[in-house]
Coordinates of C-alpha atoms in Angstrom, one line a residue:
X1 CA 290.5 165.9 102.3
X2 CA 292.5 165.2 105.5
X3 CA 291.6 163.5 107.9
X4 CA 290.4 159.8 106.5
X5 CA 293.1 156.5 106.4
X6 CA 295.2 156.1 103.5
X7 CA 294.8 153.1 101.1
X8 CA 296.3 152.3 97.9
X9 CA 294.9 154.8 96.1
X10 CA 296.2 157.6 98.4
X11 CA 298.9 160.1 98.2
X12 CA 301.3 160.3 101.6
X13 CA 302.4 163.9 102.8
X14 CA 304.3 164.5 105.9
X15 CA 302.2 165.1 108.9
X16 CA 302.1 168.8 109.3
X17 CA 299.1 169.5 111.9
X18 CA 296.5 169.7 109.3
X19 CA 294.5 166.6 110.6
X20 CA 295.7 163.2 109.7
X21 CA 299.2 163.2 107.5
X22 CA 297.3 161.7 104.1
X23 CA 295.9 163.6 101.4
X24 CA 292.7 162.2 99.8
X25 CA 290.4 161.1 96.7
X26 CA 292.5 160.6 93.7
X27 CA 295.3 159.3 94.1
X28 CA 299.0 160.5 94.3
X29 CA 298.4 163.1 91.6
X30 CA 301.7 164.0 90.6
X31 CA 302.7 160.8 89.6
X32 CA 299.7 160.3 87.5
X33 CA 300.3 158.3 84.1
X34 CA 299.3 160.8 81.8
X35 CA 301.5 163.2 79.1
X36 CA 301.0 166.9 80.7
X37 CA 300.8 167.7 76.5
X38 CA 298.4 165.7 75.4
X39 CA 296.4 166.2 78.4
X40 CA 296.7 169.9 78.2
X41 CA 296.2 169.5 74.0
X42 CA 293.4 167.5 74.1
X43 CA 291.2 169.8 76.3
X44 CA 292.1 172.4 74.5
X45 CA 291.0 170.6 71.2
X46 CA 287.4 169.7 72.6
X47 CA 287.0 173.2 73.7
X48 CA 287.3 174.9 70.8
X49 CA 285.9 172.3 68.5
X50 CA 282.8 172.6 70.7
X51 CA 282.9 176.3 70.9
X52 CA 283.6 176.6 67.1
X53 CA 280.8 173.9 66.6
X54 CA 278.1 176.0 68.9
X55 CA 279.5 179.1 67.0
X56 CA 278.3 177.5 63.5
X57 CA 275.6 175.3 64.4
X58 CA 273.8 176.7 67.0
X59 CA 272.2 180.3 66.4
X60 CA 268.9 180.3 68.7
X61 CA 268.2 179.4 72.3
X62 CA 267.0 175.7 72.5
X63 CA 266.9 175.1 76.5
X64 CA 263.2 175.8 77.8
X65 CA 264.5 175.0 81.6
X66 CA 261.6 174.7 84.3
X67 CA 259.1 174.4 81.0
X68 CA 260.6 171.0 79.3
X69 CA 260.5 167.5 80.4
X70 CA 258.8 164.6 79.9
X71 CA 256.0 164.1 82.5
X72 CA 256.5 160.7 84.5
X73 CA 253.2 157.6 85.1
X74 CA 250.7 159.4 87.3
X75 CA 251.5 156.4 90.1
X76 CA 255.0 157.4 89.9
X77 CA 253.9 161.3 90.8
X78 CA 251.5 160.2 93.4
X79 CA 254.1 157.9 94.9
X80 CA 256.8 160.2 94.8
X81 CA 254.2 163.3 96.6
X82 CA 252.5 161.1 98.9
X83 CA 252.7 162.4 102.9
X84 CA 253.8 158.7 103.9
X85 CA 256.8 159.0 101.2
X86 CA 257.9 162.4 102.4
X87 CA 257.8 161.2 106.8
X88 CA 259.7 157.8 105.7
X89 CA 262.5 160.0 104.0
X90 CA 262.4 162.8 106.9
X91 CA 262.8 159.1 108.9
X92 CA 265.1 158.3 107.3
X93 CA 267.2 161.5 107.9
X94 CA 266.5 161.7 111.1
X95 CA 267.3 157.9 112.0
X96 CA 270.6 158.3 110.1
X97 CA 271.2 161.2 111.9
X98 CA 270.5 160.2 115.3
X99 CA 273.4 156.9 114.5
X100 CA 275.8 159.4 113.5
X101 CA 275.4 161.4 116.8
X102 CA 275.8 158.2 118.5
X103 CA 278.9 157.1 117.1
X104 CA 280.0 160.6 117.7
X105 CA 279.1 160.6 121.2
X106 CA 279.9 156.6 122.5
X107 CA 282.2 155.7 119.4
X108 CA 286.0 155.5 119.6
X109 CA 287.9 159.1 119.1
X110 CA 289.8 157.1 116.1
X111 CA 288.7 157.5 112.8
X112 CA 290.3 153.7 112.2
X113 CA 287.5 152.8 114.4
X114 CA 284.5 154.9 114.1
X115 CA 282.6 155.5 111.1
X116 CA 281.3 159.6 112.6
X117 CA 284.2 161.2 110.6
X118 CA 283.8 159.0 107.5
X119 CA 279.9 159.7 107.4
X120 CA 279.9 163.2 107.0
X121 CA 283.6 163.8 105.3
X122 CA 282.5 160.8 102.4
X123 CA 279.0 159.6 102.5
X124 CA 277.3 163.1 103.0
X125 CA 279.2 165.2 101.7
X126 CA 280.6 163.2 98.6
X127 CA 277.7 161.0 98.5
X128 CA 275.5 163.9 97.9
X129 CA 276.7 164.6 94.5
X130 CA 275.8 161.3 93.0
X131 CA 272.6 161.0 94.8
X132 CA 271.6 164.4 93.6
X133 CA 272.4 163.4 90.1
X134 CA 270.5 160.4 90.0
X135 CA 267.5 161.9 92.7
X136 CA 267.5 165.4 92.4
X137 CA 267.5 167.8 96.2
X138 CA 267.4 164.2 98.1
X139 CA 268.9 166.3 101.1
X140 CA 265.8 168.6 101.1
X141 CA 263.9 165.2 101.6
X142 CA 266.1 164.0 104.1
X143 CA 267.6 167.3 106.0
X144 CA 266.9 165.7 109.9
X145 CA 267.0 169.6 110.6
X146 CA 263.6 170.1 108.9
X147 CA 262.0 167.1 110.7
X148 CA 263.1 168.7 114.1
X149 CA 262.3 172.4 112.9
X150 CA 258.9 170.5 111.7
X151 CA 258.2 169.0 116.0
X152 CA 257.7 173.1 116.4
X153 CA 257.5 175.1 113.3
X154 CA 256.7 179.1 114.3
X155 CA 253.3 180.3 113.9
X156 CA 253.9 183.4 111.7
X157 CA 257.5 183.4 110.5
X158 CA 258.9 186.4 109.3
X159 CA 259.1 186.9 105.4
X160 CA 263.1 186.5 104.2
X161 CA 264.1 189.5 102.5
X162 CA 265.0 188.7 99.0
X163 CA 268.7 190.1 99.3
X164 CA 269.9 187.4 101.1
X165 CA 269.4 185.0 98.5
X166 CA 271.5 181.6 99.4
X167 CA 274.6 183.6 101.0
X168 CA 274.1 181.9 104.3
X169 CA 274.6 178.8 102.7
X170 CA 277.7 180.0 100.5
X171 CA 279.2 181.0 103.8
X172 CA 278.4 177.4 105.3
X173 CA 280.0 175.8 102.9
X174 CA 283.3 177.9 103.0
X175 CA 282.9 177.0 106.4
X176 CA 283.0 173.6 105.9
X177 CA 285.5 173.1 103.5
X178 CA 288.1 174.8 105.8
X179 CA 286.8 172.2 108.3
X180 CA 287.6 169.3 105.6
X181 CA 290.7 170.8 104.3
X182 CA 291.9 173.1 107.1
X183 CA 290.9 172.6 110.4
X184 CA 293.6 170.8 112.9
X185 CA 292.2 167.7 114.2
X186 CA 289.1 167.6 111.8
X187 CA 288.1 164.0 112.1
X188 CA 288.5 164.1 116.6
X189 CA 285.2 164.2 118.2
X190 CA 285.4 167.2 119.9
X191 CA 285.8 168.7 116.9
X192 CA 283.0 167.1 114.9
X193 CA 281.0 167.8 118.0
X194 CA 281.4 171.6 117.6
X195 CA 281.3 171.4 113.7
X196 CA 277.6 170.0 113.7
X197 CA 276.5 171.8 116.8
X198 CA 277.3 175.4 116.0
X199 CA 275.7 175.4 112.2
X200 CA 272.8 173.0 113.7
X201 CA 271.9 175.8 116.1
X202 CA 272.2 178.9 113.8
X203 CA 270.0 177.1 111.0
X204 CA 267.0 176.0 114.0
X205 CA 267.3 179.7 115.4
X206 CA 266.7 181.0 111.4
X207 CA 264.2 178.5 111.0
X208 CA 262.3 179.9 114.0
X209 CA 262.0 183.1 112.6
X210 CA 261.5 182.5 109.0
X211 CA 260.1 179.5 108.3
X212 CA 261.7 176.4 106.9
X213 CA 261.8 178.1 103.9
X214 CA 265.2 179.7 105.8
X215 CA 266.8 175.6 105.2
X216 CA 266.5 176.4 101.2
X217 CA 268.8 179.4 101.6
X218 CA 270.9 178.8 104.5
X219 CA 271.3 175.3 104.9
X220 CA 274.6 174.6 103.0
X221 CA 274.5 170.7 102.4
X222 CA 270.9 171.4 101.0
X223 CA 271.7 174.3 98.5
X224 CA 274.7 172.3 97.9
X225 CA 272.4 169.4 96.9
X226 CA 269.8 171.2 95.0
X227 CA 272.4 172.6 92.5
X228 CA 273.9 169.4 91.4
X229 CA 270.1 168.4 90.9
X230 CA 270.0 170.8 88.3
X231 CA 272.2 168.6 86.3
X232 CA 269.6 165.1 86.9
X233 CA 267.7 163.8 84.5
X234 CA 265.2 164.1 86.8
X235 CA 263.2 167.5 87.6
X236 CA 260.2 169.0 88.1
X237 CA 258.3 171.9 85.7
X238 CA 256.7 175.3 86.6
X239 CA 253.8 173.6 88.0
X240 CA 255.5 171.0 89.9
X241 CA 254.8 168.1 87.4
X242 CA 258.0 165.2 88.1
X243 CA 259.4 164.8 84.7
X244 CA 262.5 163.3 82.7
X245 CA 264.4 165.7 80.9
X246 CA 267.3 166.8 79.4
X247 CA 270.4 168.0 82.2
X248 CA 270.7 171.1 80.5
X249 CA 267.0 172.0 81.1
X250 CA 267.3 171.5 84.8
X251 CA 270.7 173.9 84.6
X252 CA 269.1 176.4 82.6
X253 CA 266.1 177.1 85.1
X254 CA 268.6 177.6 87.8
X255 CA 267.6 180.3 90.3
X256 CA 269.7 183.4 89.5
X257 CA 269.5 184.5 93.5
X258 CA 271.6 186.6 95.1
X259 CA 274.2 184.6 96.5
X260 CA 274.6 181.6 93.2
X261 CA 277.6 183.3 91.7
X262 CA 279.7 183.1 96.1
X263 CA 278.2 179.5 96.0
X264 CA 279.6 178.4 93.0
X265 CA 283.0 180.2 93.3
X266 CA 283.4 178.7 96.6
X267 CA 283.0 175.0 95.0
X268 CA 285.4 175.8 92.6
X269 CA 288.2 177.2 94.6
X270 CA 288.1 175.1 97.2
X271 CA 288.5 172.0 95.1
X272 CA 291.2 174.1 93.6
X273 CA 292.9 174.4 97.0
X274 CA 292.4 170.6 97.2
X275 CA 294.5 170.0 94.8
X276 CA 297.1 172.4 95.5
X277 CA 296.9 170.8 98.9
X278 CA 299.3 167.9 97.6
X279 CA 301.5 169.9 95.9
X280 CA 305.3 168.8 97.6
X281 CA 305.9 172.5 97.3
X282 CA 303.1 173.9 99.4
X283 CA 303.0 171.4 101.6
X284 CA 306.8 172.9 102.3
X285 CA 304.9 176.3 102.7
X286 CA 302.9 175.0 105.2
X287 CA 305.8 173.7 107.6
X288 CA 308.0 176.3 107.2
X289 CA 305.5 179.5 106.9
X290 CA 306.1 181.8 109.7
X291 CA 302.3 182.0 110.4
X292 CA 302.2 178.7 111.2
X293 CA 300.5 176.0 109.2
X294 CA 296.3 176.4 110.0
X295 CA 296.3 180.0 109.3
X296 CA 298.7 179.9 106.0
X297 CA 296.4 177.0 104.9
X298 CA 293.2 179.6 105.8
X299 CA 294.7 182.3 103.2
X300 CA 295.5 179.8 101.3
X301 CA 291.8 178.3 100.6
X302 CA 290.9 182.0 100.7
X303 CA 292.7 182.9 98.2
X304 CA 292.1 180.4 96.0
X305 CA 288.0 181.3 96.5
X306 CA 289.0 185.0 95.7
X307 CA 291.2 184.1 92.8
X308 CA 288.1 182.0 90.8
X309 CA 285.6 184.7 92.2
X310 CA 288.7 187.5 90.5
X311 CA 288.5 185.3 87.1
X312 CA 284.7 185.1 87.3
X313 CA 283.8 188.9 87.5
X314 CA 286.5 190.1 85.3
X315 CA 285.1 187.9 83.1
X316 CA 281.5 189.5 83.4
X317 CA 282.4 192.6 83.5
X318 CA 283.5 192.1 79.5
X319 CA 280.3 190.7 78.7
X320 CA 278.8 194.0 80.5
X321 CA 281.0 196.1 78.4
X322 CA 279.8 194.5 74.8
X323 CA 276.2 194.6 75.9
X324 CA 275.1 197.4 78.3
X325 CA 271.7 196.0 77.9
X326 CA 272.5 192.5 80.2
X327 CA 272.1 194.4 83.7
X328 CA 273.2 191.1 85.7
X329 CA 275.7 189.7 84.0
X330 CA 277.5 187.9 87.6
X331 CA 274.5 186.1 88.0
X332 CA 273.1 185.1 83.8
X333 CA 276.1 183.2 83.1
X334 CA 276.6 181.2 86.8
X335 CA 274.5 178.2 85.7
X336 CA 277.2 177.7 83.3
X337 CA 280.1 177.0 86.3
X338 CA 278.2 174.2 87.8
X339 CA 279.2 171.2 85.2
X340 CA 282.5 172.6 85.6
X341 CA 282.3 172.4 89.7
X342 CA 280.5 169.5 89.2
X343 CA 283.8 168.0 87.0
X344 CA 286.3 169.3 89.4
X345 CA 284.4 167.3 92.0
X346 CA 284.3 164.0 90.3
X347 CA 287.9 164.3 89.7
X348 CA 289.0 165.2 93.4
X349 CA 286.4 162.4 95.2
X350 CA 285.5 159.9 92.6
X351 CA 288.9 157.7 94.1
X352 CA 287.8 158.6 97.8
X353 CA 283.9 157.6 97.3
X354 CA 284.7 154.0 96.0
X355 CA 287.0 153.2 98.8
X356 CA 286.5 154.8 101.8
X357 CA 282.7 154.9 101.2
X358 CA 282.5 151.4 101.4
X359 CA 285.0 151.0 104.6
X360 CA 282.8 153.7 106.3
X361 CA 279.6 151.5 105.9
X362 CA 281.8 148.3 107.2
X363 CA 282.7 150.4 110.3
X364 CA 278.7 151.4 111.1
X365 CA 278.0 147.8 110.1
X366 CA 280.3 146.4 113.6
X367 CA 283.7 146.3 111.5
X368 CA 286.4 147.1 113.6
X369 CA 289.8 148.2 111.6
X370 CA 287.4 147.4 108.4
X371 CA 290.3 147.9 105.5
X372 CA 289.4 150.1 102.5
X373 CA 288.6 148.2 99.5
X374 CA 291.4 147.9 96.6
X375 CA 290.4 150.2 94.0
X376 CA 289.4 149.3 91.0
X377 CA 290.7 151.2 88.2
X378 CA 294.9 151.6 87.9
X379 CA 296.9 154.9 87.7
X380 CA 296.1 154.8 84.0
X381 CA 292.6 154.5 84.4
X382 CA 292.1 157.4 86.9
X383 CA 294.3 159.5 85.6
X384 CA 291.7 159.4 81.9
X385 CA 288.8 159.4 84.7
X386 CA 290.0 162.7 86.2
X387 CA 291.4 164.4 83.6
X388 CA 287.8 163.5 81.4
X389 CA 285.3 164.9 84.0
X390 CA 287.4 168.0 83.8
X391 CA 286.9 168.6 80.5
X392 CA 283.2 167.4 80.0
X393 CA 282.4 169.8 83.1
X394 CA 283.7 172.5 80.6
X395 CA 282.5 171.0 77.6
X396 CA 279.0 171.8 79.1
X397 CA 279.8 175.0 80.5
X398 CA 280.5 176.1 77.3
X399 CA 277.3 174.2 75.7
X400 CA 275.5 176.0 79.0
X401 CA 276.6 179.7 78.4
X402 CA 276.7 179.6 74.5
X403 CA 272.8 179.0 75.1
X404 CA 272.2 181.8 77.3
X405 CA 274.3 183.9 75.1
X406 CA 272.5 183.8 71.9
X407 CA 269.2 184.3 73.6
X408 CA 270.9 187.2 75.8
X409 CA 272.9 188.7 72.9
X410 CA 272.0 190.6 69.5
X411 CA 272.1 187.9 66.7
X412 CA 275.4 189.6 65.7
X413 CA 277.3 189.2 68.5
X414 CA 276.2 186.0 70.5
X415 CA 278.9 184.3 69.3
X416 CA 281.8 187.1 70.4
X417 CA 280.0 187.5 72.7
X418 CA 280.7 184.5 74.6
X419 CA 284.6 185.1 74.1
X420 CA 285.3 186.2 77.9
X421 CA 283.7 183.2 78.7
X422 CA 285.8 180.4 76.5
X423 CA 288.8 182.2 77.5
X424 CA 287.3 181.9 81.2
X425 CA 287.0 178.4 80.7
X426 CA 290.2 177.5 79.2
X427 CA 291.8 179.3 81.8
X428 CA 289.7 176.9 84.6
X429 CA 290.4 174.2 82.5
X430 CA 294.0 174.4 82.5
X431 CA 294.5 175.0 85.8
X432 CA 292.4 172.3 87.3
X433 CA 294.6 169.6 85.0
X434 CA 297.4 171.8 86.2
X435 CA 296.9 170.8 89.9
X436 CA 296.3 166.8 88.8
X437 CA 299.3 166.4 87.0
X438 CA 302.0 168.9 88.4

């Protein structure tokens, strides 16, 4: 991500208009510590000895998704549902909200100085994913947009056709991962300003006419929370009981709405551009493309969004072809891409979270100039973290999908069945080590 100061644990790139001249989150990737064969070898051992494992081992559908889980103490349930605990989180929010404005507004234009750019770049939108894991949809809980949508809600909102699934909120977040990754000048207040204003107004104008059922579909940061919370150990069933249960429960009873397989795909590719986004060679592209650097770097996130969206549907439309009975096969097998976003993400932020996380809540603290901490694990050590969530995301991808395919498949074929999909996730899974170590 651009935009954020460098520390220790960041790569340096020549400035070439794309925000601040740093890259971010992991590191300087292509010096990473780490054999490109055993790396490569090894996750192509625990695929196939978990596919091969599944393929022998695992012949019937074991994942009960919204219907599993282990109900929580009743005070824990009435705690967790009680009025006063939902208004102190939409406080919350909105309190944590209103600071960030006010930085925004009466801060510094510096991002050395004021925590505004930090806040959302790292706490929100990187802070999300482990607070979602641990919490489940905390943004639904704390989205200050509901608590203003809720001063005025509209008296009889229109019903949301069911086409439009969670699209709005797959085009939000394409939208603001240009802004991280693209955008010149992406951490300067006027910026900011127009980045929160713009999506702020479209979601309170959709809210007035649907309801605030329009935040669960259109709201990006909250569709973007509530699918990592399929992967907490925390959930609810059917009925709404809070329960503990297994992760791949939670994935398996993820909505298959119009609109999941663009969200996804847009998760992926652009922490696919990410990483390209370091690469010496494109950054070269960049400064010497005759279309200038913003708009080379737009085609260039585009493309890497159409290129895992390309992989993605070529890869259903095999699994349509050896059963013509699975009518919707983009959208049966999407649950199975989020452990893998989900690894891609660790990999890319995990280094960014630790450091500048902590220097962002120095700044909002009174800090002025607060320095990053030092970070605690060594090239070594990141380099096994990184390259590890990688391959676990795919490990459970292919633990994910092998489940939906024996109970979507004919006995016979659940298990070749699922080839498009292994080779779709040995192909992910070798190019997103391919863009930490090359």
């Amino acid at each position: 991500m651009t935009g954020l100061p460098a520390d220790a644990a960041h790569a340096h790139v020549p400035d070439i208009g794309l925000g601040l001249p740093l890259a971010h989150g992991v590191g300087s990737r292509h010096d990473l510590p780490l054999s490109p064969f055993y790396a490569y070898a090894g996750a192509f051992a625990a695929l196939l000895i978990s596919f091969l494992a599944l393929g022998l081992l695992w012949s019937s559908s074991r994942f009960r998704g919204d219907l599993s889980g282990r109900p929580l103490p009743a005070v824990l349930q009435r705690a967790a549902d009680a009025p006063a605990t939902r208004t102190a989180l939409r406080l919350l929010g909105a309190v944590a909200a209103l600071v960030f404005l006010l930085h925004l507004l009466l801060g510094p234009d510096d991002p050395d100085r004021n925590p505004a750019p930090g806040a959302l770049y790292v706490l929100l939108w990187v802070g999300l994913v482990p607070a979602s894991l641990l919490l489940g949809p905390v943004w639904r809980l704390l989205n200050p947009l509901r608590a203003l949508h809720a001063l005025h809600p509209p008296r009889n909102p229109r019903p949301l056709p069911a086409a439009v699934g969670i699209r709005p909120a797959a085009l939000g977040l394409l939208l603001f991962t240009w802004l991280e990754l693209v955008a010149p000048d992406n951490t300067s207040t006027t910026t900011l300003l127009i980045a929160v204003a713009v999506p702020t107004g479209v979601l309170l104008i959709g809210a007035a006419r649907y309801g605030d059922r329009w935040f669960a579909h259109a709201d990006p940061f909250e569709v973007y929370s509530s699918l990592l919370a399929r992967l907490s150990p925390l959930g609810r069933r059917a009925e709404g009981r809070l329960v503990l249960r297994s992760p791949f429960h939670g994935l398996d009873a993820t909505p298959q709405t119009p609109g999941l397989v663009a969200t996804v795909c847009v998760l992926l590719g652009s922490t696919a551009y990410d990483g390209l986004s370091d690469n010496p060679r494109w950054i070269t592209t960049l400064q010497t493309s005759p279309l200038g650097p913003t708009l080379t770097a737009t085609l260039g996130l585009l493309a890497a969004v159409a290129l895992v969206a390309a992989c993605y549907g070529l890869c259903a439309g095999a699994l349509r072809l050896m059963n013509r009975a699975l009518t919707t096969p983009l959208t049966s097998f999407a649950h199975s891409l989020l452990p893998i976003a989900l690894g891609y993400l660790v990999a890319h932020y995990f280094s960014l979270y630790v450091t500048e996380g902590p220097r962002t809540v120095m700044m909002a603290g009174g800090t002025d100039n607060a320095l990053a901490p030092a970070p605690f694990l060594g090239p070594g050590g990141l380099a096994t973290l990184q390259v590890a969530a990688i391959v676990t995301g795919h490990v459970l991808g292919v633990v994910a999908a092998h489940d939906r395919s024996v109970r979507l498949f004919p006995p016979d074929r659940a298990v070749a069945g699922q080839l498009p999909l292994f080779a779709l996730m040995i192909a992910y899974t070798l190019g997103g080590i391919g863009l930490l170590i090359a």
